[in-house]
Coordinates of C-alpha atoms in Angstrom, one line a residue:
Chain A
X1 CA 38.8 129.2 135.8
X2 CA 42.3 128.1 136.7
X3 CA 43.1 127.9 133.0
X4 CA 42.3 131.9 132.3
X5 CA 44.0 132.6 135.6
X6 CA 47.3 130.9 134.3
X7 CA 47.1 132.0 131.1
X8 CA 46.8 135.7 132.6
X9 CA 49.7 135.7 134.5
X10 CA 51.9 133.7 131.8
X11 CA 50.8 136.7 129.3
X12 CA 51.9 139.4 132.0
X13 CA 55.2 137.8 132.6
X14 CA 55.7 137.8 128.9
X15 CA 54.8 141.2 128.6
X16 CA 57.2 142.3 131.6
X17 CA 59.8 140.4 129.4
X18 CA 58.9 142.1 126.0
X19 CA 59.2 145.7 127.5
X20 CA 63.0 144.7 128.1
X21 CA 64.2 143.6 124.7
X22 CA 62.9 142.4 121.5
X23 CA 64.5 138.9 120.0
X24 CA 63.5 138.4 116.4
X25 CA 63.4 135.1 114.3
X26 CA 64.3 135.2 110.4
X27 CA 63.4 132.6 108.5
X28 CA 66.0 132.5 105.7
X29 CA 65.1 131.7 102.0
X30 CA 67.5 129.8 100.1
X31 CA 67.3 127.2 97.2
X32 CA 69.8 124.7 98.9
X33 CA 72.8 126.4 97.5
X34 CA 72.7 129.9 97.9
X35 CA 70.6 132.6 100.1
X36 CA 67.7 134.4 98.2
X37 CA 68.9 138.1 98.5
X38 CA 65.4 139.3 99.8
X39 CA 66.6 137.6 103.4
X40 CA 69.3 140.4 103.2
X41 CA 66.6 142.6 103.0
X42 CA 64.7 141.1 106.1
X43 CA 67.9 141.5 108.3
X44 CA 67.9 145.1 107.7
X45 CA 64.2 145.0 108.9
X46 CA 65.2 143.0 111.8
X47 CA 67.8 145.4 112.7
X48 CA 65.2 148.4 112.6
X49 CA 63.4 146.6 115.5
X50 CA 66.3 146.2 117.4
X51 CA 67.4 143.1 119.9
X52 CA 68.6 139.8 119.0
X53 CA 68.4 138.2 115.6
X54 CA 68.6 134.9 115.1
X55 CA 68.1 133.2 111.8
X56 CA 66.9 129.6 110.9
X57 CA 67.8 127.9 107.6
X58 CA 65.7 124.9 107.0
X59 CA 66.3 122.6 104.2
X60 CA 68.2 119.4 102.4
X61 CA 71.2 121.2 102.2
X62 CA 72.1 124.0 104.5
X63 CA 75.9 124.6 105.1
X64 CA 76.8 127.3 102.5
X65 CA 73.5 129.3 103.1
X66 CA 74.2 129.0 107.0
X67 CA 78.0 130.2 106.2
X68 CA 77.2 132.9 104.4
X69 CA 74.3 134.4 106.4
X70 CA 76.4 134.0 109.5
X71 CA 78.5 136.1 108.0
X72 CA 75.8 139.3 108.0
X73 CA 76.6 142.0 110.2
X74 CA 74.2 141.8 113.1
X75 CA 73.3 138.1 113.1
X76 CA 73.6 136.6 116.7
X77 CA 72.8 133.3 115.7
X78 CA 72.1 130.8 112.7
X79 CA 69.8 127.7 113.4
X80 CA 70.6 125.1 111.1
X81 CA 67.5 122.5 110.4
X82 CA 68.9 119.9 107.6
X83 CA 66.4 117.4 106.8
X84 CA 64.9 115.8 103.8
X85 CA 61.2 116.5 105.4
X86 CA 62.1 120.1 103.7
X87 CA 62.5 119.1 100.4
X88 CA 60.4 121.7 98.6
X89 CA 60.2 124.0 101.4
X90 CA 56.7 122.9 102.6
X91 CA 55.0 125.1 104.9
X92 CA 53.6 121.8 106.3
X93 CA 56.8 120.8 107.1
X94 CA 58.5 124.1 108.0
X95 CA 56.0 125.0 110.0
X96 CA 56.3 122.4 113.0
X97 CA 60.1 123.2 113.1
X98 CA 59.3 126.8 113.5
X99 CA 57.1 126.4 116.0
X100 CA 59.4 124.1 118.1
X101 CA 61.7 126.8 117.8
X102 CA 59.5 129.5 119.0
X103 CA 58.6 127.4 121.9
X104 CA 62.1 126.9 122.6
X105 CA 63.6 130.7 122.2
X106 CA 60.3 132.7 122.9
X107 CA 61.2 135.4 119.8
X108 CA 59.3 138.6 120.0
X109 CA 59.1 138.7 116.0
X110 CA 59.2 136.3 113.5
X111 CA 60.3 137.6 109.8
X112 CA 60.5 136.4 106.4
X113 CA 60.6 138.3 103.0
X114 CA 57.3 138.9 101.4
X115 CA 57.9 136.0 98.4
X116 CA 55.7 133.7 97.3
X117 CA 57.9 131.4 100.0
X118 CA 57.0 133.7 102.8
X119 CA 53.5 134.4 102.0
X120 CA 52.8 130.7 101.6
X121 CA 54.4 130.2 105.1
X122 CA 54.4 132.9 107.9
X123 CA 50.6 132.9 108.0
X124 CA 50.1 129.3 108.6
X125 CA 52.9 129.9 111.4
X126 CA 50.7 132.6 112.7
X127 CA 47.4 130.6 112.8
X128 CA 49.2 127.7 114.9
X129 CA 50.1 130.7 117.4
X130 CA 46.5 132.4 117.3
X131 CA 48.3 135.6 115.9
X132 CA 47.1 137.8 113.0
X133 CA 50.3 138.0 110.7
X134 CA 51.2 141.5 108.8
X135 CA 52.0 141.1 105.3
X136 CA 54.4 143.0 103.2
X137 CA 55.5 145.8 105.3
X138 CA 57.1 148.9 104.2
X139 CA 58.5 150.6 107.0
X140 CA 58.7 149.8 111.4
X141 CA 57.4 152.7 113.2
X142 CA 58.5 151.1 116.5
X143 CA 58.8 147.3 117.6
X144 CA 54.8 147.2 117.7
X145 CA 53.9 149.4 114.8
X146 CA 54.6 148.8 111.3
X147 CA 53.8 150.5 108.0
X148 CA 52.2 148.6 104.9
X149 CA 50.3 149.5 101.6
X150 CA 46.4 148.5 100.8
X151 CA 44.5 149.0 98.0
X152 CA 47.1 148.1 95.4
X153 CA 49.9 150.7 97.0
X154 CA 47.0 153.7 96.6
X155 CA 46.6 154.2 100.6
X156 CA 49.6 153.7 103.1
X157 CA 48.1 152.2 106.3
X158 CA 50.1 152.6 109.7
X159 CA 49.0 149.9 112.1
X160 CA 49.9 148.8 115.8
X161 CA 50.0 144.9 116.4
X162 CA 48.1 143.7 119.5
X163 CA 49.5 140.2 119.7
X164 CA 52.5 139.1 121.8
X165 CA 54.1 137.9 119.1
X166 CA 54.6 140.0 115.6
X167 CA 54.7 137.8 112.5
X168 CA 55.6 140.1 109.8
X169 CA 56.3 139.7 106.2
X170 CA 58.9 142.3 104.5
X171 CA 58.4 143.9 101.2
X172 CA 62.2 143.6 100.0
X173 CA 62.6 146.7 97.9
X174 CA 61.6 148.9 101.1
X175 CA 64.3 148.1 103.3
X176 CA 68.3 148.3 102.0
X177 CA 70.0 144.9 102.0
X178 CA 72.7 144.3 104.7
X179 CA 75.7 143.1 103.4
X180 CA 77.2 139.4 103.9
X181 CA 80.2 140.7 105.7
X182 CA 81.4 141.7 109.2
X183 CA 79.5 139.0 111.4
X184 CA 80.6 136.2 112.9
X185 CA 77.3 134.4 114.3
X186 CA 77.4 131.0 115.6
X187 CA 75.8 128.4 113.7
X188 CA 73.9 125.8 115.8
X189 CA 71.7 122.6 114.9
X190 CA 67.8 123.6 115.2
X191 CA 65.9 121.7 117.3
X192 CA 65.5 117.8 115.3
X193 CA 62.2 116.3 115.4
X194 CA 59.9 114.5 112.6
X195 CA 59.2 117.2 110.8
X196 CA 58.2 114.9 107.2
X197 CA 54.5 116.1 106.4
X198 CA 52.1 113.3 105.8
X199 CA 49.7 115.9 104.2
X200 CA 51.9 117.3 100.9
X201 CA 54.7 116.1 99.3
X202 CA 56.9 118.2 96.7
X203 CA 56.9 116.9 92.9
X204 CA 58.6 118.9 91.0
X205 CA 59.4 122.6 90.1
X206 CA 59.6 124.2 86.4
X207 CA 61.9 127.4 86.8
X208 CA 62.4 130.0 83.9
X209 CA 66.0 130.0 82.8
X210 CA 67.6 133.5 82.7
X211 CA 71.1 135.1 82.2
X212 CA 69.8 138.2 82.9
X213 CA 69.5 139.6 86.4
X214 CA 66.6 138.8 88.8
X215 CA 63.7 141.0 88.6
X216 CA 63.0 142.3 91.8
X217 CA 66.7 143.2 92.7
X218 CA 67.5 144.3 89.6
X219 CA 68.8 148.0 89.0
X220 CA 67.1 148.5 85.7
X221 CA 64.0 146.7 84.7
X222 CA 62.5 146.7 81.1
X223 CA 58.9 145.9 81.1
X224 CA 56.4 145.1 77.9
X225 CA 52.9 145.1 78.1
X226 CA 50.2 144.4 75.8
X227 CA 51.3 146.9 73.2
X228 CA 54.1 144.0 72.3
X229 CA 51.1 142.2 70.7
X230 CA 53.2 138.6 70.7
X231 CA 55.6 136.8 72.3
X232 CA 58.4 137.1 69.6
X233 CA 58.2 140.8 69.6
X234 CA 59.6 140.4 73.7
X235 CA 63.1 139.9 71.7
X236 CA 63.0 143.7 71.0
X237 CA 63.1 144.1 74.9
X238 CA 65.4 141.3 75.5
X239 CA 68.0 143.0 73.6
X240 CA 67.3 146.4 75.0
X241 CA 67.5 144.9 78.2
X242 CA 70.6 143.1 77.7
X243 CA 72.3 146.5 76.2
X244 CA 71.5 147.8 79.7
X245 CA 72.0 144.7 81.8
X246 CA 68.1 145.0 82.8
X247 CA 65.9 142.4 84.0
X248 CA 62.7 142.1 81.9
X249 CA 59.1 142.3 83.5
X250 CA 55.7 142.4 82.0
X251 CA 52.3 143.6 82.8
X252 CA 49.4 141.5 83.4
X253 CA 48.1 141.3 79.7
X254 CA 51.2 140.2 78.6
X255 CA 51.5 137.2 81.0
X256 CA 47.7 136.5 80.3
X257 CA 48.0 136.8 76.4
X258 CA 50.9 134.0 76.4
X259 CA 53.9 135.9 75.7
X260 CA 55.6 135.6 78.6
X261 CA 55.6 133.2 81.4
X262 CA 53.4 134.6 84.5
X263 CA 56.9 134.6 86.7
X264 CA 57.3 138.0 84.9
X265 CA 54.4 139.9 86.0
X266 CA 55.1 143.1 87.8
X267 CA 52.1 144.3 89.9
X268 CA 49.7 144.1 92.9
X269 CA 49.6 140.3 92.2
X270 CA 53.1 139.9 90.8
X271 CA 56.7 141.1 92.1
X272 CA 57.1 144.3 93.3
X273 CA 59.8 146.1 91.9
X274 CA 61.9 149.2 92.9
X275 CA 64.7 149.7 90.6
X276 CA 66.7 152.7 89.5
X277 CA 65.3 152.9 86.2
X278 CA 62.0 151.3 84.9
X279 CA 61.3 151.6 81.2
X280 CA 57.6 150.4 80.7
X281 CA 57.2 149.4 76.9
X282 CA 53.1 149.1 75.5
X283 CA 52.1 149.4 79.2
X284 CA 49.0 151.7 79.7
X285 CA 49.4 151.6 83.5
X286 CA 46.8 149.9 85.4
X287 CA 46.1 150.5 88.5
X288 CA 47.5 146.8 89.5
X289 CA 50.8 147.5 87.2
X290 CA 51.1 150.7 89.1
X291 CA 50.8 148.7 92.3
X292 CA 54.4 147.2 91.2
X293 CA 56.1 149.8 89.7
X294 CA 55.6 153.2 91.2
X295 CA 58.6 153.3 93.7
X296 CA 60.8 153.0 90.8
X297 CA 63.3 156.0 90.8
X298 CA 63.2 156.8 87.3
X299 CA 60.1 155.9 85.3
X300 CA 60.3 155.9 81.6
X301 CA 57.0 155.0 79.7
X302 CA 57.3 154.3 75.7
X303 CA 53.6 154.4 74.2
X304 CA 51.8 155.4 71.1
X305 CA 48.5 156.4 73.3
X306 CA 49.5 159.8 74.9
X307 CA 46.4 159.5 77.0
X308 CA 47.7 156.2 78.5
X309 CA 47.7 156.9 82.8
X310 CA 51.5 155.5 82.5
X311 CA 52.7 158.8 81.3
X312 CA 50.8 160.5 84.4
X313 CA 53.8 158.7 86.9
X314 CA 56.6 158.6 84.2
X315 CA 59.4 161.3 84.5
X316 CA 59.8 161.1 80.7
X317 CA 57.4 159.7 78.3
X318 CA 58.0 159.3 74.8
X319 CA 55.1 158.8 72.5
X320 CA 56.2 156.8 69.7
X321 CA 55.4 153.3 68.1
X322 CA 57.5 151.0 70.4
X323 CA 58.4 148.8 67.2
X324 CA 60.4 152.0 66.0
X325 CA 61.2 153.4 69.3
X326 CA 62.7 150.3 70.9
X327 CA 65.3 149.4 68.2
X328 CA 66.2 152.6 67.8
X329 CA 66.9 153.4 71.4
X330 CA 68.8 149.7 71.8
X331 CA 70.7 150.6 68.7
X332 CA 71.7 153.9 70.0
X333 CA 72.6 153.3 73.4
Chain B
X1 CA 32.2 112.9 98.0
X2 CA 33.6 116.4 98.0
X3 CA 32.1 119.6 99.5
X4 CA 33.8 122.8 98.6
X5 CA 33.5 126.1 100.8
X6 CA 34.3 129.0 98.9
X7 CA 35.2 132.4 100.4
X8 CA 34.2 135.4 98.4
X9 CA 34.5 139.0 99.6
X10 CA 32.9 142.1 99.0
X11 CA 35.6 144.8 97.8
X12 CA 35.4 148.1 96.3
X13 CA 35.7 147.3 92.7
X14 CA 39.2 147.1 90.8
X15 CA 38.9 149.4 88.5
X16 CA 37.6 152.4 91.0
X17 CA 40.4 155.0 92.0
X18 CA 40.2 154.9 95.7
X19 CA 40.2 158.0 98.0
X20 CA 41.7 158.3 101.4
X21 CA 39.5 159.8 104.0
X22 CA 40.2 163.4 105.1
X23 CA 40.7 161.9 109.1
X24 CA 42.8 159.4 107.8
X25 CA 41.1 156.9 109.2
X26 CA 40.6 154.8 106.0
X27 CA 39.4 155.1 102.2
X28 CA 36.2 156.1 101.2
X29 CA 33.5 153.4 100.6
X30 CA 30.2 155.1 100.7
X31 CA 28.6 155.7 97.3
X32 CA 31.6 154.0 95.6
X33 CA 31.2 150.5 93.6
X34 CA 32.0 147.6 95.1
X35 CA 32.1 143.8 93.7
X36 CA 33.4 140.4 94.2
X37 CA 37.0 140.3 95.1
X38 CA 38.2 139.2 91.3
X39 CA 40.7 136.5 92.8
X40 CA 37.2 135.1 94.9
X41 CA 35.4 134.7 91.3
X42 CA 38.4 132.8 90.3
X43 CA 38.1 130.7 93.4
X44 CA 34.0 130.1 92.3
X45 CA 34.5 129.1 88.9
X46 CA 37.3 126.9 89.9
X47 CA 34.4 125.0 92.4
X48 CA 31.8 125.2 90.0
X49 CA 33.9 123.5 87.3
X50 CA 34.9 120.8 89.3
X51 CA 31.0 120.3 90.5
X52 CA 30.3 120.4 86.4
X53 CA 33.1 117.7 86.0
X54 CA 31.4 115.9 88.7
X55 CA 34.4 116.1 91.1
X56 CA 32.7 118.4 93.8
X57 CA 29.4 117.3 95.0
X58 CA 28.1 121.1 96.4
X59 CA 29.4 124.2 96.5
X60 CA 29.2 126.8 99.3
X61 CA 29.7 130.4 99.2
X62 CA 30.6 132.0 102.2
X63 CA 31.1 136.0 102.7
X64 CA 32.0 137.6 106.0
X65 CA 31.1 141.3 106.4
X66 CA 28.1 143.5 106.6
X67 CA 24.6 143.1 104.8
X68 CA 25.6 144.2 101.5
X69 CA 27.8 141.2 101.1
X70 CA 24.9 139.3 100.0
X71 CA 25.3 140.7 96.9
X72 CA 28.2 138.9 96.2
X73 CA 27.0 135.6 97.5
X74 CA 24.1 136.5 95.1
X75 CA 26.7 136.5 92.3
X76 CA 28.5 133.1 93.7
X77 CA 25.2 131.4 93.5
X78 CA 24.6 132.7 89.8
X79 CA 28.1 131.5 88.9
X80 CA 26.7 128.1 90.1
X81 CA 27.3 127.7 93.8
X82 CA 24.9 126.0 95.6
X83 CA 23.9 127.7 98.8
X84 CA 25.7 130.6 100.5
X85 CA 26.4 131.3 104.2
X86 CA 26.5 135.0 104.8
X87 CA 28.7 135.8 108.5
X88 CA 27.0 139.2 109.5
X89 CA 30.2 141.5 110.8
X90 CA 29.5 145.2 111.0
X91 CA 30.5 148.3 111.7
X92 CA 34.0 149.1 113.8
X93 CA 34.4 145.4 114.0
X94 CA 34.2 144.8 110.2
X95 CA 37.0 147.7 110.1
X96 CA 39.5 145.8 112.2
X97 CA 38.5 142.4 110.8
X98 CA 41.5 140.3 109.6
X99 CA 42.2 137.3 107.9
X100 CA 43.0 135.4 111.3
X101 CA 39.5 136.3 112.1
X102 CA 38.3 135.4 108.6
X103 CA 40.3 131.9 108.6
X104 CA 38.7 130.5 112.2
X105 CA 34.7 131.3 111.1
X106 CA 35.5 129.7 107.6
X107 CA 37.3 126.9 109.5
X108 CA 34.7 126.6 111.6
X109 CA 32.2 126.3 108.6
X110 CA 33.7 123.9 106.8
X111 CA 33.4 121.8 109.8
X112 CA 30.2 122.4 110.5
X113 CA 29.3 122.1 106.9
X114 CA 31.2 118.7 106.7
X115 CA 33.2 120.7 104.0
X116 CA 36.8 119.1 102.7
X117 CA 37.7 121.3 100.4
X118 CA 38.2 125.3 100.7
X119 CA 39.0 127.5 98.1
X120 CA 39.5 131.2 98.5
X121 CA 41.2 134.0 96.4
X122 CA 45.1 134.2 97.0
X123 CA 44.2 137.9 97.9
X124 CA 41.7 140.4 98.5
X125 CA 42.6 143.5 96.4
X126 CA 41.8 146.0 99.3
X127 CA 43.8 144.8 102.0
X128 CA 46.3 142.6 99.9
X129 CA 46.9 140.7 102.7
X130 CA 47.3 137.0 101.2
X131 CA 46.6 135.1 104.3
X132 CA 43.3 133.6 104.4
X133 CA 44.0 130.4 102.8
X134 CA 47.3 129.8 104.7
X135 CA 45.6 130.6 107.9
X136 CA 42.9 128.2 107.1
X137 CA 45.2 125.6 107.0
X138 CA 47.2 125.9 109.9
X139 CA 44.0 125.9 112.0
X140 CA 42.4 122.7 110.5
X141 CA 46.0 121.1 110.0
X142 CA 45.1 120.9 106.4
X143 CA 47.3 120.8 103.4
X144 CA 47.3 124.3 101.9
X145 CA 47.8 125.0 98.1
X146 CA 48.8 128.6 97.7
X147 CA 48.6 130.6 94.6
X148 CA 47.4 127.7 92.4
X149 CA 47.3 128.1 88.3
X150 CA 46.4 124.3 87.8
X151 CA 44.0 121.8 90.6
X152 CA 43.5 117.9 89.4
X153 CA 41.6 116.3 91.6
X154 CA 42.0 111.9 91.8
X155 CA 39.7 110.5 94.4
X156 CA 41.1 112.0 97.9
X157 CA 44.4 113.8 96.1
X158 CA 44.8 116.7 94.5
X159 CA 48.0 117.4 92.3
X160 CA 48.1 121.6 92.3
X161 CA 50.6 124.1 90.0
X162 CA 51.4 126.9 92.4
X163 CA 53.0 130.2 91.0
X164 CA 56.1 130.6 92.8
X165 CA 58.7 133.2 92.1
X166 CA 60.9 131.5 89.5
X167 CA 58.4 129.8 88.0
X168 CA 55.8 127.1 88.6
X169 CA 55.9 124.0 91.2
X170 CA 53.7 121.2 91.6
X171 CA 52.7 119.6 94.9
X172 CA 50.9 117.0 95.6
X173 CA 48.2 116.7 98.8
X174 CA 45.7 114.6 100.3
X175 CA 42.4 115.8 100.8
X176 CA 41.0 117.3 102.9
X177 CA 42.7 120.5 101.6
X178 CA 42.8 124.5 101.1
X179 CA 43.7 125.9 97.8
X180 CA 43.9 129.9 96.8
X181 CA 43.6 130.7 93.4
X182 CA 45.7 132.3 91.8
X183 CA 44.8 134.7 88.4
X184 CA 45.9 132.0 86.1
X185 CA 44.2 129.2 87.3
X186 CA 40.7 129.8 85.2
X187 CA 38.2 132.9 83.4
X188 CA 35.6 133.1 85.6
X189 CA 32.3 133.1 83.5
X190 CA 29.6 136.0 83.5
X191 CA 26.3 134.9 85.4
X192 CA 23.5 135.0 82.9
X193 CA 20.2 136.6 83.5
X194 CA 18.4 133.5 84.1
X195 CA 20.9 132.4 86.6
X196 CA 20.8 135.6 88.1
X197 CA 17.0 134.8 88.5
X198 CA 17.7 131.3 89.5
X199 CA 20.4 132.4 91.9
X200 CA 17.2 134.7 94.2
X201 CA 15.4 131.3 95.0
X202 CA 18.8 129.7 96.5
X203 CA 18.9 129.6 100.2
X204 CA 21.5 132.3 102.2
X205 CA 22.0 131.0 105.5
X206 CA 22.4 134.3 108.1
X207 CA 25.0 133.7 111.1
X208 CA 27.0 136.2 113.0
X209 CA 30.3 135.1 114.4
X210 CA 29.0 134.9 117.9
X211 CA 26.8 131.8 116.3
X212 CA 29.4 130.3 115.4
X213 CA 31.7 131.0 118.8
X214 CA 34.3 133.0 116.9
X215 CA 36.1 136.0 118.7
X216 CA 36.2 139.3 116.5
X217 CA 37.8 141.3 118.5
X218 CA 40.7 143.3 117.1
X219 CA 44.3 142.2 116.7
X220 CA 45.3 145.5 115.4
X221 CA 44.7 149.2 115.9
X222 CA 44.9 151.3 112.6
X223 CA 46.6 154.3 113.4
X224 CA 46.4 156.1 110.2
X225 CA 45.6 155.7 106.7
X226 CA 47.4 158.1 104.3
X227 CA 47.8 159.0 100.4
X228 CA 51.0 157.4 99.3
X229 CA 53.4 160.4 98.2
X230 CA 52.7 161.8 94.9
X231 CA 55.2 161.6 92.1
X232 CA 56.5 164.4 90.4
X233 CA 55.0 165.2 87.0
X234 CA 57.4 164.1 84.5
X235 CA 58.1 165.6 80.5
X236 CA 57.3 164.0 77.2
X237 CA 60.2 163.7 75.1
X238 CA 60.0 164.5 71.6
X239 CA 62.3 161.7 70.3
X240 CA 64.8 159.0 70.9
X241 CA 67.7 161.2 71.2
X242 CA 66.1 163.2 73.9
X243 CA 65.2 160.3 75.8
X244 CA 68.9 159.0 76.1
X245 CA 70.6 162.2 76.6
X246 CA 67.8 162.7 79.7
X247 CA 68.7 159.1 80.9
X248 CA 72.6 159.9 80.5
X249 CA 71.8 163.4 82.7
X250 CA 70.4 161.5 85.2
X251 CA 73.4 158.8 85.1
X252 CA 71.0 156.0 84.2
X253 CA 72.8 154.9 81.5

């Protein structure tokens, strides 16, 4: 009984504060060397919410990243947590740090980019705070009202969050990246603690190396599907991509068939891209693939099947054998 | 011995082109083909394979939702799960049922059933939240291996390979643990007719959220569900030269 009264009183009090201003914690994503570009998109979402923005940089090496994000316009504070416990950025280690930080500062919003990192981390934090998180938002209507897609991008849901703390992951392609300039936030050490996880241990990473631009932020993306017929044939797309300074993507069919690694998958369950130009080669255009690319400014489809659904979303369609059309395109560009 | 709890969700079939209701309250589900969420099929398959390798003793399939959810539990049983639990949630309560609720239900069931491994799909293809495994891990304070493409079990330790943005990563974790299945974890089997018949005899326990002491009151208010903007119809170009000309015209190359 007493506990209930106490809780009601506290919630009421907190709400009074909330009504006056928002304060947002953005969890920076990085690789201990540089800031992941999606953090800049996330910061722009944080700006839309309004109020103070604090960025938390946690990792085994944070200096360079903290310095660069402190220059972002609109950031008021950077909290730095450098600790060996954060090796591999395990949610089991980061969650207690975020909870301690939240406890200290009472943020109204906690945001990350909707990447593998953000998706793995935020719901764990939300569970600890007993909050219903909101995934992969594409718009912000108010501090408590968000827009997101459901059903593989085939419906757009606007929802109002009833929880006190809003825990939100942000779709990078839906928000402009803010430049890392014009700001001069203070860097401060975050709360120290014993964050080493006894539950999980990072062993290793096997990252695909590429000189091409990163898929989710590339201006042009060239993607191949089942029609490529083999991994070797992807060379055709790499040549075209190099000519255009484009990133290379793939449909699920191409990944499942082993033509390319899984991190190239574009779609509902892979990466969401929205480049200026998306060239789909030998991709039929299943619902799940369209979910990952249909916000591209211009879509080009090269497919020999005139009935392929991809032509219904393509601005320019070329009904042709890709093994002839792609080399010709590469040569003539 | 390990007991695995697997969450299975009944969703609109992945191949269906969904329609948004004209009153903007949601999508049309009546009379639309439903099936097991594809990622959950992968989760069940993995649990059954672990059982076949004698790494898991019992596989329990759980679904939260209206009565037809029993169909997906039956499918899981036909694939090799030993028993099912249906946590019935219907009507308006189901419309705002979120991973926050489901994860509490699964966490409670895992404790009640003394499960030490929970496997769910990485996301449901209807709400696309990608939250449940992570939240169960948070509630139970268990390590969570998300987006798994490979799971190895040695005694009370799991080594999982995860699909991350730049490639793959390997994490070692202690049991009990929560895992979420990515597409490339396995190729789910088809339930054969004899197994479908056998599954009819396997038990499904019926519960409500209330029985479990879980509050399912809404955490969100759905203000609207709308059609996404329709893309302008494009043009078919006759040859590569025209395509290049068009791309130059629009400033892309």
